[in-house]
Tab-separated table of C-alpha atoms in Angstrom:
chain	number	residue	atom	x	y	z
R	1	MET	CA	0.000	0.000	0.000
R	2	ALA	CA	1.445	3.368	-0.976
R	3	ALA	CA	0.456	6.916	-0.226
R	4	SER	CA	-1.507	8.641	-2.953
R	5	LEU	CA	-4.105	11.325	-3.268
R	6	GLN	CA	-6.674	8.779	-4.388
R	7	GLN	CA	-6.091	6.817	-1.178
R	8	LEU	CA	-5.943	9.888	1.055
R	9	ASN	CA	-8.634	9.626	3.700
R	10	LEU	CA	-9.928	13.174	3.727
R	11	ARG	CA	-12.329	12.483	6.569
R	12	SER	CA	-9.532	13.538	8.904
R	13	VAL	CA	-7.765	16.477	7.332
R	14	ARG	CA	-7.735	18.791	10.313
R	15	SER	CA	-4.307	19.520	11.661
R	16	PRO	CA	-2.944	16.610	13.723
R	17	PHE	CA	-3.460	18.600	16.908
R	18	TYR	CA	-7.110	19.458	16.351
R	19	LEU	CA	-7.949	17.250	19.304
R	20	LYS	CA	-8.906	17.778	22.890
R	21	SER	CA	-5.996	17.436	25.257
R	22	ALA	CA	-5.426	13.797	26.056
R	23	SER	CA	-6.283	12.796	29.584
R	24	LYS	CA	-3.365	11.976	31.846
R	25	HIS	CA	-2.504	8.308	31.937
R	26	SER	CA	-0.351	6.325	34.278
R	27	SER	CA	3.125	5.898	32.828
R	28	LYS	CA	4.674	2.466	32.455
R	29	PRO	CA	8.397	1.793	32.541
R	30	ALA	CA	9.909	1.900	29.089
R	31	SER	CA	11.813	-1.307	29.785
R	32	ILE	CA	8.753	-3.597	29.747
R	33	ARG	CA	7.471	-2.854	26.256
R	34	CYS	CA	6.306	-5.930	24.421
R	35	ALA	CA	4.148	-6.763	21.462
R	36	THR	CA	0.469	-6.960	22.313
R	37	ALA	CA	-0.894	-7.765	18.875
R	38	THR	CA	0.185	-10.334	16.312
R	39	PRO	CA	1.298	-8.497	13.155
R	40	THR	CA	-1.338	-8.730	10.443
R	41	LYS	CA	-0.043	-5.968	8.176
R	42	ARG	CA	3.451	-5.283	6.901
R	43	TYR	CA	4.902	-2.090	5.487
R	44	SER	CA	8.354	-1.124	4.272
R	45	ILE	CA	9.621	2.282	5.360
R	46	THR	CA	12.652	4.014	3.897
R	47	ILE	CA	14.387	6.028	6.605
R	48	LEU	CA	16.495	9.038	5.600
R	49	PRO	CA	18.143	10.441	8.754
R	50	GLY	CA	19.993	13.125	6.818
R	51	ASP	CA	22.154	15.704	8.565
R	52	GLY	CA	22.465	17.752	11.748
R	53	ILE	CA	19.762	16.859	14.252
R	54	GLY	CA	18.074	14.572	11.713
R	55	PRO	CA	19.632	11.315	12.977
R	56	GLU	CA	18.701	12.203	16.579
R	57	THR	CA	15.051	12.969	15.909
R	58	ILE	CA	14.706	10.061	13.480
R	59	SER	CA	16.029	7.634	16.086
R	60	VAL	CA	13.321	8.732	18.521
R	61	ALA	CA	10.582	8.698	15.877
R	62	LYS	CA	11.592	5.232	14.711
R	63	ASP	CA	11.224	3.926	18.278
R	64	VAL	CA	7.720	5.390	18.405
R	65	LEU	CA	6.837	3.774	15.085
R	66	LYS	CA	8.119	0.386	16.240
R	67	LEU	CA	6.141	0.585	19.478
R	68	ILE	CA	2.975	1.593	17.662
R	69	GLY	CA	3.462	-1.332	15.331
R	70	SER	CA	3.727	-3.776	18.216
R	71	LEU	CA	0.552	-2.378	19.785
R	72	GLU	CA	-1.476	-2.181	16.595
R	73	GLY	CA	-0.452	-5.458	14.975
R	74	ILE	CA	1.667	-3.827	12.273
R	75	GLU	CA	5.103	-5.020	11.200
R	76	PHE	CA	7.469	-2.408	9.816
R	77	GLY	CA	10.535	-3.149	7.760
R	78	PHE	CA	13.108	-0.334	7.779
R	79	GLN	CA	15.789	0.501	5.260
R	80	GLU	CA	18.079	3.375	6.209
R	81	MET	CA	19.656	5.307	3.347
R	82	PRO	CA	21.825	8.434	2.987
R	83	LEU	CA	20.529	11.765	1.695
R	84	GLY	CA	21.875	15.310	1.613
R	85	GLY	CA	25.196	16.080	3.271
R	86	SER	CA	25.649	12.576	4.625
R	87	ALA	CA	25.198	11.222	1.113
R	88	LEU	CA	27.712	13.739	-0.242
R	89	ASP	CA	30.290	12.551	2.260
R	90	LEU	CA	29.622	8.884	1.495
R	91	THR	CA	29.022	8.905	-2.255
R	92	GLY	CA	29.828	12.364	-3.628
R	93	VAL	CA	26.221	13.159	-4.613
R	94	PRO	CA	23.293	14.454	-2.513
R	95	LEU	CA	20.850	11.786	-3.756
R	96	PRO	CA	22.438	8.444	-4.625
R	97	ASP	CA	20.573	6.287	-7.139
R	98	GLU	CA	20.293	3.577	-4.485
R	99	THR	CA	18.490	5.960	-2.115
R	100	LEU	CA	15.945	6.994	-4.713
R	101	LEU	CA	15.340	3.374	-5.729
R	102	ALA	CA	14.807	2.303	-2.132
R	103	ALA	CA	12.399	5.193	-1.595
R	104	LYS	CA	10.373	4.320	-4.692
R	105	GLN	CA	10.113	0.675	-3.654
R	106	SER	CA	8.864	1.409	-0.134
R	107	ASN	CA	5.393	2.141	1.218
R	108	ALA	CA	6.456	5.453	2.741
R	109	VAL	CA	9.549	7.591	3.260
R	110	LEU	CA	10.490	9.284	6.555
R	111	LEU	CA	13.072	12.074	6.433
R	112	GLY	CA	14.921	13.772	9.290
R	113	ALA	CA	16.608	16.946	8.042
R	114	ILE	CA	19.298	17.937	5.569
R	115	GLY	CA	21.962	20.587	5.216
R	116	GLY	CA	24.684	22.183	7.286
R	117	TYR	CA	27.467	24.733	7.288
R	118	LYS	CA	29.957	22.116	6.130
R	119	TRP	CA	28.496	22.068	2.638
R	120	ASP	CA	27.498	25.742	2.274
R	121	ASN	CA	30.279	26.512	-0.188
R	122	ASN	CA	29.655	23.518	-2.426
R	123	PRO	CA	28.606	24.183	-6.010
R	124	LYS	CA	24.847	24.149	-6.449
R	125	HIS	CA	24.566	20.610	-7.792
R	126	LEU	CA	26.511	19.352	-4.771
R	127	LYS	CA	24.492	21.092	-2.077
R	128	PRO	CA	22.499	18.861	0.308
R	129	GLU	CA	19.259	20.673	-0.539
R	130	MET	CA	19.478	19.476	-4.121
R	131	GLY	CA	19.077	15.941	-2.838
R	132	LEU	CA	15.708	16.814	-1.311
R	133	LEU	CA	14.506	18.592	-4.435
R	134	GLN	CA	15.574	15.633	-6.559
R	135	LEU	CA	13.872	13.217	-4.171
R	136	ARG	CA	10.577	15.112	-4.346
R	137	GLU	CA	10.828	15.195	-8.114
R	138	GLY	CA	11.756	11.506	-8.316
R	139	LEU	CA	8.840	10.455	-6.106
R	140	LYS	CA	6.492	12.793	-8.009
R	141	VAL	CA	5.071	14.140	-4.767
R	142	PHE	CA	3.410	17.381	-5.819
R	143	ALA	CA	1.079	18.097	-2.878
R	144	ASN	CA	2.642	19.255	0.370
R	145	LEU	CA	0.390	19.428	3.441
R	146	ARG	CA	1.676	21.578	6.296
R	147	PRO	CA	-0.630	21.937	9.316
R	148	ALA	CA	-0.169	24.763	11.800
R	149	THR	CA	-2.145	24.557	15.025
R	150	VAL	CA	-1.670	26.509	18.234
R	151	LEU	CA	-1.934	24.064	21.117
R	152	PRO	CA	-3.419	25.210	24.416
R	153	GLN	CA	-0.260	23.958	26.121
R	154	LEU	CA	1.990	26.119	23.940
R	155	VAL	CA	-0.079	29.234	23.326
R	156	ASP	CA	2.240	31.234	25.577
R	157	SER	CA	5.192	30.174	23.416
R	158	SER	CA	3.721	31.896	20.379
R	159	THR	CA	5.380	35.113	19.283
R	160	LEU	CA	1.897	36.647	18.997
R	161	LYS	CA	-0.407	37.898	21.726
R	162	LYS	CA	-2.454	35.135	23.299
R	163	GLU	CA	-5.764	36.518	22.020
R	164	VAL	CA	-4.366	36.501	18.467
R	165	ALA	CA	-2.746	33.068	18.544
R	166	GLU	CA	-5.257	31.107	20.608
R	167	GLY	CA	-7.407	28.797	18.499
R	168	VAL	CA	-5.388	29.003	15.292
R	169	ASP	CA	-5.809	25.848	13.203
R	170	LEU	CA	-4.873	26.072	9.547
R	171	MET	CA	-3.500	23.918	6.767
R	172	VAL	CA	-1.117	25.123	4.072
R	173	VAL	CA	-1.429	23.180	0.818
R	174	ARG	CA	1.747	23.873	-1.133
R	175	GLU	CA	2.506	22.881	-4.707
R	176	LEU	CA	5.831	21.108	-4.434
R	177	THR	CA	7.333	20.087	-7.769
R	178	GLY	CA	6.802	23.092	-10.032
R	179	GLY	CA	7.314	26.828	-10.059
R	180	ILE	CA	10.531	28.755	-9.644
R	181	TYR	CA	12.391	25.976	-7.844
R	182	PHE	CA	12.232	23.783	-10.936
R	183	GLY	CA	11.439	26.153	-13.810
R	184	LYS	CA	13.728	26.622	-16.809
R	185	PRO	CA	15.614	28.550	-18.061
R	186	ARG	CA	17.667	29.138	-14.965
R	187	GLY	CA	21.283	29.836	-14.255
R	188	ILE	CA	24.033	32.420	-14.047
R	189	GLY	CA	25.102	34.178	-17.191
R	190	THR	CA	25.884	37.467	-18.859
R	191	ASN	CA	23.446	40.014	-20.275
R	192	GLU	CA	23.767	42.118	-23.424
R	193	ASN	CA	25.818	44.694	-21.515
R	194	GLY	CA	28.336	42.118	-20.389
R	195	GLU	CA	27.091	42.183	-16.804
R	196	GLU	CA	26.886	38.947	-14.838
R	197	ILE	CA	23.293	37.973	-13.962
R	198	GLY	CA	21.426	35.231	-12.152
R	199	PHE	CA	17.976	34.141	-13.328
R	200	ASN	CA	15.176	31.718	-12.515
R	201	THR	CA	11.802	31.043	-14.081
R	202	GLU	CA	8.424	30.862	-12.353
R	203	VAL	CA	6.398	28.620	-14.644
R	204	TYR	CA	3.320	26.440	-14.188
R	205	ALA	CA	1.406	24.283	-16.642
R	206	SER	CA	-2.367	24.143	-16.325
R	207	TYR	CA	-2.348	20.508	-15.189
R	208	GLU	CA	0.041	21.327	-12.337
R	209	ILE	CA	-2.239	24.055	-11.026
R	210	ASP	CA	-5.429	22.067	-11.572
R	211	ARG	CA	-4.268	19.021	-9.626
R	212	ILE	CA	-2.988	20.968	-6.601
R	213	ALA	CA	-6.129	23.141	-6.652
R	214	ARG	CA	-8.300	20.029	-6.410
R	215	VAL	CA	-6.256	18.834	-3.431
R	216	GLY	CA	-6.793	22.204	-1.772
R	217	PHE	CA	-10.537	22.160	-2.413
R	218	GLU	CA	-10.884	18.563	-1.186
R	219	ILE	CA	-9.095	19.378	2.044
R	220	ALA	CA	-11.059	22.600	2.546
R	221	ARG	CA	-14.296	20.686	1.936
R	222	LYS	CA	-13.515	18.390	4.870
R	223	ARG	CA	-12.459	21.232	7.158
R	224	ASN	CA	-14.474	24.473	7.289
R	225	LYS	CA	-15.156	24.813	3.549
R	226	LYS	CA	-12.966	27.887	3.201
R	227	LEU	CA	-10.060	28.015	0.758
R	228	CYS	CA	-7.765	31.013	0.337
R	229	SER	CA	-5.588	30.889	-2.782
R	230	VAL	CA	-2.434	32.980	-2.381
R	231	ASP	CA	-0.647	34.464	-5.386
R	232	LYS	CA	0.896	37.678	-6.747
R	233	ALA	CA	-1.528	38.187	-9.614
R	234	ASN	CA	-1.155	41.971	-9.578
R	235	VAL	CA	2.412	41.637	-10.882
R	236	LEU	CA	3.295	38.130	-12.077
R	237	GLU	CA	1.811	36.545	-15.193
R	238	ALA	CA	2.373	33.087	-13.699
R	239	SER	CA	0.195	34.149	-10.761
R	240	MET	CA	-2.455	35.590	-13.068
R	241	PHE	CA	-2.624	32.197	-14.752
R	242	TRP	CA	-2.658	30.476	-11.339
R	243	ARG	CA	-5.643	32.567	-10.236
R	244	ASP	CA	-7.539	31.879	-13.469
R	245	ARG	CA	-7.053	28.109	-13.161
R	246	VAL	CA	-7.970	27.980	-9.446
R	247	THR	CA	-11.103	30.016	-10.162
R	248	ALA	CA	-12.046	27.600	-12.954
R	249	ILE	CA	-11.577	24.553	-10.703
R	250	ALA	CA	-13.759	26.236	-8.056
R	251	SER	CA	-16.820	25.477	-10.182
R	252	GLU	CA	-16.329	21.798	-9.258
R	253	TYR	CA	-16.638	22.679	-5.555
R	254	PRO	CA	-19.657	24.980	-5.149
R	255	ASP	CA	-19.816	24.180	-1.422
R	256	VAL	CA	-16.337	25.614	-0.772
R	257	GLU	CA	-15.894	29.362	-0.359
R	258	LEU	CA	-12.927	30.523	-2.450
R	259	SER	CA	-11.026	33.732	-1.808
R	260	HIS	CA	-7.823	35.121	-3.297
R	261	MET	CA	-5.077	37.044	-1.545
R	262	TYR	CA	-1.786	38.557	-2.653
R	263	VAL	CA	1.181	36.928	-0.957
R	264	ASP	CA	2.468	40.109	0.682
R	265	ASN	CA	-0.949	40.696	2.242
R	266	ALA	CA	-1.172	37.027	3.266
R	267	ALA	CA	2.161	37.302	5.060
R	268	MET	CA	0.840	40.324	6.951
R	269	GLN	CA	-2.550	38.774	7.725
R	270	LEU	CA	-0.933	35.625	9.126
R	271	VAL	CA	0.511	37.672	11.970
R	272	ARG	CA	-2.372	40.149	12.248
R	273	ASN	CA	-5.340	37.760	12.258
R	274	PRO	CA	-4.307	34.149	11.561
R	275	LYS	CA	-7.687	32.737	12.636
R	276	GLN	CA	-9.239	34.095	9.428
R	277	PHE	CA	-7.489	31.273	7.546
R	278	ASP	CA	-8.576	27.659	7.367
R	279	THR	CA	-6.979	26.169	4.245
R	280	ILE	CA	-4.347	28.074	2.267
R	281	LEU	CA	-3.518	27.006	-1.280
R	282	THR	CA	-0.375	28.380	-2.879
R	283	ASN	CA	2.587	27.735	-5.136
R	284	ASN	CA	5.970	26.305	-4.278
R	285	ILE	CA	7.969	29.335	-3.184
R	286	PHE	CA	5.099	31.176	-1.470
R	287	GLY	CA	4.133	27.990	0.377
R	288	ASP	CA	7.708	27.486	1.508
R	289	ILE	CA	7.799	30.947	3.073
R	290	LEU	CA	4.257	31.168	4.462
R	291	SER	CA	4.345	27.755	6.131
R	292	ASP	CA	7.540	28.695	7.971
R	293	GLU	CA	5.907	31.937	9.068
R	294	ALA	CA	2.839	30.020	10.235
R	295	SER	CA	5.050	27.705	12.260
R	296	MET	CA	6.192	30.543	14.497
R	297	ILE	CA	2.583	31.377	15.315
R	298	THR	CA	2.324	27.919	16.854
R	299	GLY	CA	5.237	28.503	19.195
R	300	GLY	CA	8.061	26.812	17.376
R	301	ILE	CA	9.139	25.246	14.110
R	302	GLY	CA	10.146	22.150	16.077
R	303	MET	CA	6.492	21.174	16.457
R	304	LEU	CA	5.304	20.996	12.861
R	305	PRO	CA	5.196	17.945	10.578
R	306	SER	CA	4.472	17.739	6.872
R	307	ALA	CA	3.280	15.240	4.290
R	308	SER	CA	4.110	15.248	0.589
R	309	LEU	CA	1.886	13.111	-1.624
R	310	GLY	CA	1.597	12.249	-5.284
R	311	ALA	CA	-0.953	10.636	-7.558
R	312	SER	CA	0.590	7.238	-6.788
R	313	GLY	CA	3.584	5.725	-5.060
R	314	PRO	CA	5.030	6.390	-1.603
R	315	GLY	CA	4.617	9.664	0.221
R	316	LEU	CA	7.411	11.656	1.842
R	317	PHE	CA	6.999	12.673	5.484
R	318	GLU	CA	9.284	15.120	7.260
R	319	PRO	CA	9.386	17.846	9.890
R	320	ILE	CA	9.492	21.324	8.438
R	321	HIS	CA	12.453	22.391	10.586
R	322	GLY	CA	16.010	22.410	9.320
R	323	SER	CA	19.068	20.447	10.384
R	324	ALA	CA	20.096	22.892	13.171
R	325	PRO	CA	23.811	22.012	12.991
R	326	ASP	CA	24.557	24.342	15.905
R	327	ILE	CA	22.833	21.948	18.337
R	328	ALA	CA	23.439	18.659	16.529
R	329	GLY	CA	24.718	15.854	18.727
R	330	GLN	CA	23.926	17.708	21.956
R	331	ASP	CA	20.574	16.059	22.766
R	332	LYS	CA	18.847	19.443	22.516
R	333	ALA	CA	16.653	18.838	19.469
R	334	ASN	CA	12.875	18.756	19.677
R	335	PRO	CA	11.758	15.396	18.230
R	336	LEU	CA	8.019	16.143	18.294
R	337	ALA	CA	7.779	17.397	14.705
R	338	THR	CA	9.405	14.186	13.484
R	339	ILE	CA	7.170	12.083	15.735
R	340	LEU	CA	4.145	13.907	14.348
R	341	SER	CA	5.478	13.301	10.845
R	342	VAL	CA	5.239	9.612	11.739
R	343	ALA	CA	1.593	10.216	12.657
R	344	MET	CA	1.017	11.830	9.254
R	345	LEU	CA	2.815	8.894	7.618
R	346	LEU	CA	0.438	6.493	9.314
R	347	LYS	CA	-2.664	8.576	8.581
R	348	TYR	CA	-2.067	9.830	5.057
R	349	GLY	CA	0.525	7.349	3.826
R	350	LEU	CA	-0.744	4.033	5.147
R	351	GLY	CA	-4.335	4.728	6.142
R	352	GLU	CA	-3.653	3.647	9.743
R	353	GLU	CA	-5.923	6.169	11.473
R	354	ASN	CA	-5.965	4.531	14.907
R	355	ALA	CA	-2.191	4.288	15.081
R	356	ALA	CA	-1.862	7.939	14.065
R	357	LYS	CA	-4.331	9.051	16.737
R	358	ARG	CA	-2.393	7.193	19.406
R	359	ILE	CA	0.721	9.164	18.525
R	360	GLU	CA	-1.099	12.502	18.373
R	361	ASN	CA	-2.719	11.873	21.741
R	362	ALA	CA	0.601	10.769	23.235
R	363	VAL	CA	2.255	14.019	22.179
R	364	LEU	CA	-0.566	16.030	23.741
R	365	ASP	CA	-0.351	13.951	26.914
R	366	THR	CA	3.404	14.500	27.122
R	367	LEU	CA	2.946	18.245	26.782
R	368	ASP	CA	0.140	18.168	29.364
R	369	LYS	CA	2.631	16.674	31.805
R	370	GLY	CA	4.882	19.680	31.322
R	371	PHE	CA	7.803	18.188	29.398
R	372	ARG	CA	9.519	20.691	27.090
R	373	THR	CA	12.650	20.842	24.969
R	374	GLY	CA	14.537	24.116	24.972
R	375	ASP	CA	12.829	25.610	21.931
R	376	ILE	CA	9.375	25.482	23.568
R	377	TYR	CA	10.402	25.766	27.210
R	378	SER	CA	8.769	28.221	29.578
R	379	ALA	CA	8.996	28.686	33.328
R	380	GLY	CA	7.139	26.081	35.369
R	381	ASN	CA	7.767	23.228	32.927
R	382	LYS	CA	10.423	20.517	32.919
R	383	LEU	CA	13.302	21.011	30.509
R	384	VAL	CA	14.272	17.751	28.789
R	385	GLY	CA	16.456	16.665	25.909
R	386	CYS	CA	15.589	14.892	22.687
R	387	LYS	CA	15.960	11.377	24.107
R	388	GLU	CA	13.970	12.026	27.267
R	389	MET	CA	11.178	13.702	25.327
R	390	GLY	CA	11.025	10.600	23.174
R	391	GLU	CA	10.892	8.347	26.214
R	392	GLU	CA	7.998	10.337	27.644
R	393	VAL	CA	6.064	10.041	24.380
R	394	LEU	CA	6.677	6.282	24.385
R	395	LYS	CA	5.308	6.063	27.934
R	396	SER	CA	2.231	8.022	26.895
R	397	VAL	CA	1.676	5.756	23.888
R	398	GLU	CA	1.797	2.710	26.157
R	399	GLY	CA	-0.480	4.254	28.742
R	400	GLN	CA	-3.357	4.828	26.344
R	401	VAL	CA	-6.489	2.803	25.924
R	402	PRO	CA	-6.406	1.635	22.269
R	403	ALA	CA	-8.076	4.136	19.972
R	404	ALA	CA	-11.621	3.305	18.863
R	405	VAL	CA	-12.348	2.632	15.230
């Protein structure tokens, strides 16, 4: 079974945290974990730890996935492969052919993080980030789902006033494999005056816009039936075309309220009145920027997962944070975004709703108990490292009553 938009269960497209706080459960020692269900389903997962804090957060998330499997009767097979800077050091390229092949042959792909200062001066084709772009292109995952929800437990960590941030629950639907990141022509050259120039091309075909627009409308239909398409149609022809196509697709979804907003205004409105948004649909570069902005409303980029899906084949699941090389190897990383990426993998990639809910509830329960990594810490809570945060989530997973169907 592979993740695809046809298989995506859109009955549950609210952000992973659109749940009531989990009740407190008695914790069990981590040392007595054992399988409670005979495996009846088997999935292969390609693990890409990547760089920086990626291996640390992936290690924790993998433990959570294995425990969930033992409790839910699911057997996971893992294949760990290099990507990004680690792949450059091992093979000389950011995406080895073997990594892409393994990813394509799996049921889902879980990524940690890529990049780091070590490779900043590499030529473009040898930068770690190129490995991620090539992976997305190779998997043909064009729809990126990035939820941003302000949790009651973390509302005071938001950079916005409590009355502005409280209750925010939005989903950014980002087109992932087109636009200026992939458009041609591109490069560095010389103009007619002999001056050196750099250039990129923002280009979209109608089918690329139509398919991501339908994803946006489907998700909005299952949320609050409000879709805001973000563009720059007052200046860019590519955005004018984007707006025309999204408006045309809207006729297929008469029950969804469509609005349009220029990207500069959207960036302002996200910090002025974020609760006005439910589902945001936008292109590759605008989605990249706006989803990072939205993450800070929630209290920290270390909390937010993402899912990237295509028409068929495995999906790619990753936290939206970077590799944070300045804290790598120091047990300071927040693993919750990667753990929640596992929940999205289970929900959207494998259709395992109950398993996903157990993870989401466990994260809420862990936060209810006051455990915080440094990026979300506030006075009165307990400061913990990456490993201990993971252990607390594992205890909360074990302490739950199995989720109802």
